[in-house]
CSV table of C-alpha atoms in Angstrom, one decimal:
chain,number,residue,atom,x,y,z
D,161,MET,CA,99.9,97.9,124.2
D,162,ASN,CA,100.7,96.6,121.0
D,163,GLN,CA,103.2,99.1,119.3
D,164,VAL,CA,102.5,97.5,115.8
D,165,LYS,CA,98.7,97.9,116.1
D,166,THR,CA,99.0,101.6,117.3
D,167,THR,CA,101.4,102.2,114.4
D,168,GLU,CA,98.9,100.8,112.2
D,169,LEU,CA,96.1,103.0,114.0
D,170,GLU,CA,97.9,106.2,113.2
D,171,LYS,CA,98.6,105.2,109.8
D,172,ARG,CA,94.9,104.8,109.3
D,173,ILE,CA,94.0,108.3,111.0
D,174,TYR,CA,96.3,109.8,108.8
D,175,GLN,CA,95.0,108.2,105.7
D,176,ASP,CA,91.2,108.3,106.3
D,177,TYR,CA,90.7,110.4,109.3
D,178,GLY,CA,93.1,113.5,108.2
D,179,THR,CA,91.5,116.4,110.4
D,180,VAL,CA,91.8,114.6,113.7
D,181,ALA,CA,93.3,117.0,116.3
D,182,GLY,CA,94.1,114.6,119.5
D,183,ILE,CA,92.9,111.4,120.9
D,184,ILE,CA,93.1,110.4,124.2
D,185,ILE,CA,92.2,106.4,125.2
D,186,LEU,CA,91.5,105.6,129.0
D,187,LYS,CA,91.0,101.9,130.1
D,188,ASN,CA,89.9,101.2,133.6
D,189,GLY,CA,90.8,104.8,134.3
D,190,GLN,CA,94.3,104.4,133.2
D,191,LEU,CA,95.9,106.3,130.3
D,192,GLN,CA,96.6,103.9,127.4
D,193,TYR,CA,97.1,106.2,124.4
D,194,GLU,CA,97.5,110.0,123.7
D,195,ASN,CA,98.8,111.6,120.4
D,196,TYR,CA,98.1,114.5,118.6
D,197,PHE,CA,97.7,115.3,115.0
D,198,ASN,CA,97.9,118.6,112.5
D,199,SER,CA,100.4,120.5,114.5
D,200,CYS,CA,98.0,120.3,117.7
D,201,THR,CA,99.2,119.6,121.4
D,202,LYS,CA,97.9,118.6,124.6
D,203,ASP,CA,97.2,122.4,125.3
D,204,SER,CA,95.4,122.9,121.9
D,205,ARG,CA,91.6,123.9,122.5
D,206,ILE,CA,89.1,122.8,119.9
D,207,HIS,CA,85.6,123.9,119.1
D,208,VAL,CA,83.8,120.7,119.9
D,209,TYR,CA,80.4,121.6,118.5
D,210,SER,CA,77.3,119.4,119.8
D,211,VAL,CA,79.6,117.7,122.6
D,212,THR,CA,78.4,121.2,124.2
D,213,LYS,CA,75.1,119.5,124.2
D,214,SER,CA,76.3,116.4,126.3
D,215,VAL,CA,78.0,118.9,128.7
D,216,LEU,CA,75.0,120.9,129.3
D,217,SER,CA,73.0,117.5,129.8
D,218,LEU,CA,75.5,117.0,132.8
D,219,LEU,CA,75.1,120.4,134.2
D,220,ILE,CA,71.3,120.0,134.3
D,221,GLY,CA,71.5,116.9,136.3
D,222,ILE,CA,74.0,118.8,138.6
D,223,ALA,CA,71.4,121.4,138.9
D,224,VAL,CA,68.5,118.9,139.7
D,225,ASP,CA,70.8,117.5,142.3
D,226,LYS,CA,71.6,120.8,143.9
D,227,GLY,CA,67.9,121.8,144.0
D,228,TYR,CA,68.0,124.6,141.3
D,229,LEU,CA,65.6,122.4,139.2
D,230,LYS,CA,62.8,120.2,140.5
D,231,ASN,CA,62.9,117.7,137.9
D,232,CYS,CA,62.5,117.3,133.9
D,233,SER,CA,58.9,117.5,133.8
D,234,GLN,CA,59.0,121.1,134.7
D,235,LYS,CA,57.2,123.2,132.3
D,236,VAL,CA,59.6,125.3,129.9
D,237,LEU,CA,57.6,128.4,130.1
D,238,ASP,CA,57.4,128.2,133.9
D,239,PHE,CA,61.0,129.8,133.6
D,240,PHE,CA,60.0,132.7,131.3
D,241,PRO,CA,57.0,134.1,132.7
D,242,ASP,CA,57.4,137.3,130.9
D,243,TYR,CA,57.2,135.5,127.6
D,244,THR,CA,54.0,136.2,125.7
D,245,VAL,CA,52.6,133.1,124.2
D,246,LYS,CA,50.8,134.2,120.6
D,247,ARG,CA,47.1,133.6,120.4
D,248,ARG,CA,46.0,130.2,119.9
D,249,GLU,CA,49.6,128.7,120.6
D,250,HIS,CA,49.2,126.0,123.0
D,251,THR,CA,51.8,123.4,122.2
D,252,ILE,CA,54.5,125.6,123.8
D,253,GLN,CA,52.8,125.5,127.1
D,254,ASN,CA,53.1,121.7,127.4
D,255,ILE,CA,56.7,121.3,126.5
D,256,THR,CA,59.0,120.4,129.0
D,257,ILE,CA,62.7,120.2,130.2
D,258,GLY,CA,62.5,116.5,129.6
D,259,ASN,CA,61.5,117.2,125.7
D,260,LEU,CA,64.4,119.3,125.4
D,261,LEU,CA,66.8,116.8,126.7
D,262,THR,CA,65.5,114.1,124.5
D,263,MET,CA,64.8,116.0,121.4
D,264,THR,CA,61.3,115.5,121.3
D,265,ALA,CA,59.8,119.2,121.3
D,266,PRO,CA,58.4,120.3,118.1
D,267,TYR,CA,59.2,123.7,116.1
D,268,LYS,CA,57.5,125.9,114.1
D,269,TYR,CA,59.7,125.6,111.0
D,270,LYS,CA,59.5,122.8,108.8
D,271,TYR,CA,62.7,121.7,107.6
D,272,PHE,CA,65.5,124.2,107.5
D,273,ALA,CA,66.3,126.3,110.8
D,274,PRO,CA,66.8,129.9,109.9
D,275,TYR,CA,70.5,129.9,111.0
D,276,ILE,CA,71.2,133.1,109.6
D,277,LYS,CA,68.9,134.8,111.7
D,278,TYR,CA,69.8,132.8,114.8
D,279,PHE,CA,73.4,134.0,114.5
D,280,LYS,CA,72.3,137.6,114.2
D,281,SER,CA,69.8,137.4,117.2
D,282,ASN,CA,70.9,139.5,120.1
D,283,ASP,CA,68.8,137.2,122.5
D,284,SER,CA,68.9,133.4,121.5
D,285,VAL,CA,66.5,132.4,124.0
D,286,ARG,CA,63.7,134.5,123.0
D,287,PHE,CA,64.5,133.9,119.0
D,288,THR,CA,64.2,130.1,120.1
D,289,LEU,CA,61.0,130.2,122.3
D,290,ASP,CA,59.5,132.0,119.1
D,291,LEU,CA,60.3,129.0,117.1
D,292,LEU,CA,59.3,126.6,119.7
D,293,GLY,CA,55.9,124.7,119.7
D,294,GLY,CA,53.4,124.9,116.4
D,295,LYS,CA,51.5,122.1,115.1
D,296,GLY,CA,54.1,119.3,115.7
D,297,GLN,CA,53.7,116.7,118.0
D,298,ILE,CA,55.5,116.7,121.5
D,299,GLY,CA,57.1,113.1,122.2
D,300,LYS,CA,58.3,112.8,118.5
D,301,PHE,CA,62.0,113.0,117.9
D,302,ARG,CA,63.1,115.9,116.1
D,303,TYR,CA,66.8,116.7,116.4
D,304,THR,CA,67.7,120.4,116.3
D,305,PRO,CA,71.5,120.7,116.7
D,306,VAL,CA,71.8,124.6,117.1
D,307,ILE,CA,68.2,126.2,117.8
D,308,GLY,CA,66.9,124.5,120.5
D,309,PRO,CA,69.4,123.6,123.3
D,310,ASP,CA,69.8,127.5,124.1
D,311,ILE,CA,66.4,127.2,125.9
D,312,LEU,CA,67.9,124.6,128.3
D,313,SER,CA,70.9,127.0,128.8
D,314,GLY,CA,68.5,130.0,129.5
D,315,ILE,CA,66.4,127.8,132.0
D,316,LEU,CA,69.8,127.0,133.8
D,317,THR,CA,70.8,130.4,133.9
D,318,LYS,CA,67.5,131.6,135.4
D,319,ALA,CA,67.1,128.7,137.7
D,320,ALA,CA,70.9,129.1,139.0
D,321,GLY,CA,71.3,133.0,138.9
D,322,GLN,CA,74.3,132.8,137.2
D,323,PRO,CA,75.9,132.4,133.6
D,324,VAL,CA,76.3,128.4,132.3
D,325,LEU,CA,80.1,128.8,132.3
D,326,ASP,CA,80.3,130.0,136.1
D,327,PHE,CA,77.9,127.4,137.2
D,328,ALA,CA,79.9,124.6,135.2
D,329,SER,CA,82.9,126.4,136.7
D,330,GLU,CA,81.8,125.6,140.0
D,331,TYR,CA,80.2,122.2,139.9
D,332,LEU,CA,82.0,120.7,137.3
D,333,PHE,CA,85.2,122.1,135.5
D,334,SER,CA,86.8,123.1,138.7
D,335,PRO,CA,86.4,119.8,140.3
D,336,LEU,CA,88.0,117.8,137.2
D,337,GLY,CA,90.6,120.3,136.5
D,338,ILE,CA,89.0,121.4,133.6
D,339,THR,CA,89.8,125.1,132.3
D,340,VAL,CA,87.3,127.0,130.3
D,341,LYS,CA,88.6,130.8,130.5
D,342,LYS,CA,85.7,132.9,129.6
D,343,SER,CA,82.2,133.6,127.8
D,344,ILE,CA,82.9,134.5,124.1
D,345,VAL,CA,80.6,136.9,122.1
D,346,LEU,CA,81.1,136.7,118.4
D,347,GLN,CA,80.2,139.9,116.7
D,348,ASN,CA,80.2,139.2,113.3
D,349,LYS,CA,80.7,136.3,110.6
D,350,GLU,CA,84.2,136.7,110.7
D,351,GLU,CA,84.5,136.1,114.2
D,352,GLN,CA,82.7,133.0,113.8
D,353,ILE,CA,84.5,131.3,111.2
D,354,ALA,CA,87.9,132.2,113.1
D,355,PHE,CA,86.5,130.7,116.2
D,356,ASN,CA,85.2,127.6,114.4
D,357,SER,CA,88.9,127.0,113.2
D,358,SER,CA,90.7,128.2,116.1
D,359,ARG,CA,93.1,126.0,118.3
D,360,GLU,CA,94.0,128.5,120.9
D,361,ILE,CA,91.0,129.8,122.2
D,362,SER,CA,89.5,128.5,125.7
D,363,GLY,CA,85.8,129.4,126.4
D,364,TRP,CA,82.3,129.1,125.8
D,365,VAL,CA,80.3,131.1,123.5
D,366,SER,CA,77.4,133.5,124.7
D,367,ASP,CA,75.0,135.6,123.1
D,368,PRO,CA,75.1,139.4,123.8
D,369,THR,CA,72.6,138.8,127.2
D,370,GLY,CA,75.2,136.6,128.7
D,371,VAL,CA,73.4,133.4,128.0
D,372,ASN,CA,76.0,130.5,127.0
D,373,THR,CA,75.1,128.5,124.0
D,374,GLY,CA,73.4,125.2,124.6
D,375,GLY,CA,74.1,123.3,121.5
D,376,TRP,CA,77.6,124.4,120.1
D,377,GLY,CA,80.3,126.6,121.2
D,378,LEU,CA,82.3,125.1,124.0
D,379,THR,CA,86.0,124.6,123.1
D,380,MET,CA,87.8,121.5,124.9
D,381,ALA,CA,91.2,119.5,124.9
D,382,PRO,CA,90.9,116.0,124.3
D,383,SER,CA,92.1,115.6,128.0
D,384,ASP,CA,89.1,117.6,129.1
D,385,MET,CA,86.6,115.4,127.2
D,386,ALA,CA,88.4,112.3,128.3
D,387,LYS,CA,87.8,113.4,132.0
D,388,ILE,CA,83.9,114.1,131.3
D,389,GLY,CA,83.8,110.5,129.7
D,390,GLN,CA,85.7,108.9,132.7
D,391,LEU,CA,83.5,110.6,135.2
D,392,TYR,CA,80.6,109.0,133.4
D,393,LEU,CA,82.2,105.6,133.5
D,394,ASN,CA,82.7,106.1,137.3
D,395,GLY,CA,79.1,106.9,138.0
D,396,GLY,CA,79.7,110.4,138.5
D,397,VAL,CA,82.5,110.2,141.1
D,398,TRP,CA,85.4,112.1,140.7
D,399,ASN,CA,88.4,111.9,143.2
D,400,GLY,CA,85.9,110.4,145.8
D,401,ARG,CA,83.3,113.0,145.2
D,402,GLN,CA,80.1,112.7,143.8
D,403,ILE,CA,79.8,115.4,141.1
D,404,VAL,CA,76.6,114.2,139.7
D,405,PRO,CA,74.2,111.8,140.8
D,406,ALA,CA,74.6,108.1,139.3
D,407,GLU,CA,70.9,107.9,138.4
D,408,TRP,CA,71.2,110.9,136.5
D,409,ILE,CA,74.1,109.4,134.2
D,410,LYS,CA,72.0,106.1,134.2
D,411,LYS,CA,68.8,108.2,132.4
D,412,SER,CA,71.2,110.2,130.8
D,413,THR,CA,72.6,107.4,128.7
D,414,GLU,CA,69.6,105.2,128.4
D,415,VAL,CA,67.3,105.2,125.5
D,416,GLN,CA,64.6,107.9,125.9
D,417,SER,CA,63.7,108.7,122.4
D,418,LYS,CA,64.7,107.1,118.9
D,419,TRP,CA,64.9,108.6,115.6
D,420,GLU,CA,64.8,105.5,112.7
D,421,ASN,CA,67.5,103.3,113.9
D,422,LEU,CA,69.4,105.6,116.2
D,423,SER,CA,68.9,106.1,119.7
D,424,TYR,CA,69.2,109.0,122.0
D,425,GLY,CA,69.1,109.9,125.7
D,426,TYR,CA,69.6,113.1,127.5
D,427,LEU,CA,71.5,114.9,125.0
D,428,TRP,CA,73.7,111.8,124.6
D,429,TRP,CA,73.5,109.4,121.6
D,430,ILE,CA,73.1,105.4,122.5
D,431,ILE,CA,75.6,103.6,120.4
D,432,ASP,CA,75.3,100.1,121.8
D,433,GLU,CA,72.8,99.2,124.3
D,434,LYS,CA,74.0,95.6,124.9
D,435,GLU,CA,77.6,97.1,126.2
D,436,HIS,CA,75.9,100.3,127.6
D,437,ALA,CA,78.0,102.6,124.9
D,438,TYR,CA,77.2,105.9,124.3
D,439,ALA,CA,78.8,109.1,123.0
D,440,ALA,CA,78.8,112.9,122.8
D,441,LEU,CA,78.9,113.7,119.2
D,442,GLY,CA,80.3,117.1,117.6
D,443,ASP,CA,80.1,118.3,114.2
D,444,GLY,CA,83.3,117.6,112.2
D,445,GLY,CA,84.4,114.5,114.0
D,446,ASN,CA,84.5,115.5,118.0
D,447,VAL,CA,83.6,112.7,120.2
D,448,ILE,CA,83.3,111.6,124.2
D,449,TYR,CA,82.8,108.0,123.7
D,450,VAL,CA,82.2,105.5,126.5
D,451,ASN,CA,81.9,101.9,126.7
D,452,GLU,CA,80.8,100.8,130.3
D,453,ARG,CA,81.3,97.1,129.5
D,454,LYS,CA,84.8,97.4,128.4
D,455,LYS,CA,85.5,100.1,131.1
D,456,LEU,CA,87.0,102.2,128.2
D,457,VAL,CA,86.9,106.1,127.1
D,458,ALA,CA,87.8,107.7,123.9
D,459,ALA,CA,87.9,111.3,123.3
D,460,VAL,CA,88.8,112.7,119.9
D,461,THR,CA,88.9,116.3,119.0
D,462,SER,CA,88.9,117.2,115.1
D,463,LEU,CA,89.6,120.2,113.0
D,464,PHE,CA,86.4,121.1,111.2
D,465,ALA,CA,85.5,119.7,107.8
D,466,PRO,CA,82.3,119.1,106.1
D,467,ARG,CA,81.1,115.4,106.1
D,468,ALA,CA,83.9,114.0,108.5
D,469,LYS,CA,84.4,110.4,108.3
D,470,ASP,CA,82.7,108.6,111.0
D,471,ARG,CA,84.6,108.8,114.5
D,472,ILE,CA,82.6,106.2,115.8
D,473,ALA,CA,83.4,103.7,113.2
D,474,LEU,CA,87.2,104.5,113.9
D,475,ILE,CA,86.5,103.7,117.7
D,476,ARG,CA,84.7,100.5,117.4
D,477,GLU,CA,86.4,99.3,114.6
D,478,HIS,CA,90.2,100.3,114.9
D,479,ILE,CA,90.6,101.6,118.6
D,480,GLU,CA,88.4,99.1,120.9
D,481,PRO,CA,90.5,96.1,119.3
D,482,ILE,CA,93.4,97.2,120.5
D,483,PHE,CA,92.6,98.1,124.0
D,484,GLU,CA,89.7,96.2,125.2
D,485,ASP,CA,92.3,93.8,126.6
D,486,CYS,CA,94.6,96.2,128.4
């Protein structure tokens, strides 16, 4: 490792990426760099926002492999037989798990999601089902960072017969040595703000019904995120054990839908098709980045700040050149 280059990297982080909490870089499965900033340590747990989605995608793949789910073509409403579809509402009946994974499901609101009502809801799945469908086109990309993925979480909860956190602990977190201690119900705005800024809470937010959030709400350390990145780089194998099928990882990280010049897999962003580089991206600058050609994994946690500077640019322009020849 070139000490001069890493010193330059840290200067750039302090100068341009001042909210970074921790960074871990793996190359060929070996630790190449680990550092913490802003008084954070290896034990700090940060709310990683939409990185939660990519973890949920992984769990859906495990559920298919274990037989809890059949495939991505299953209709969403098959899992909610008691849900009453409004008169003349036909679109929702044709939306599949695959549409939710690829962000190609339509929603009834036009531009701005009703976040305030969402956060006040006691049943996030039913609240989201009421917004699903409408006059939009199934198959057209529509990114729903908060409202939407909870339906997948509700489906997994029903299919597996247990909370998503319990399922994750059994089939993913425990095998990888990741600790997520508890489900957390946020009672008010003040608790929400405190959770978002905390560095010490280990958990996964759930609604009052016990359904863990699908699009946000998971806290992790960089080491946890690096393990998930390495699991993907290993084709789903960890310590000789197949945790998630290699075929699921392949499909998850291939282009399944597009939004202008951006490509999307199964709740993973596709960064570079030629190098097969992809990432889990969370608001505020939280990232799990995998470059399969370079055999490199980068995990970045960040304290939240609006409009955080692009961490993918940090990784591609300033981290990869240092470690690609290690």
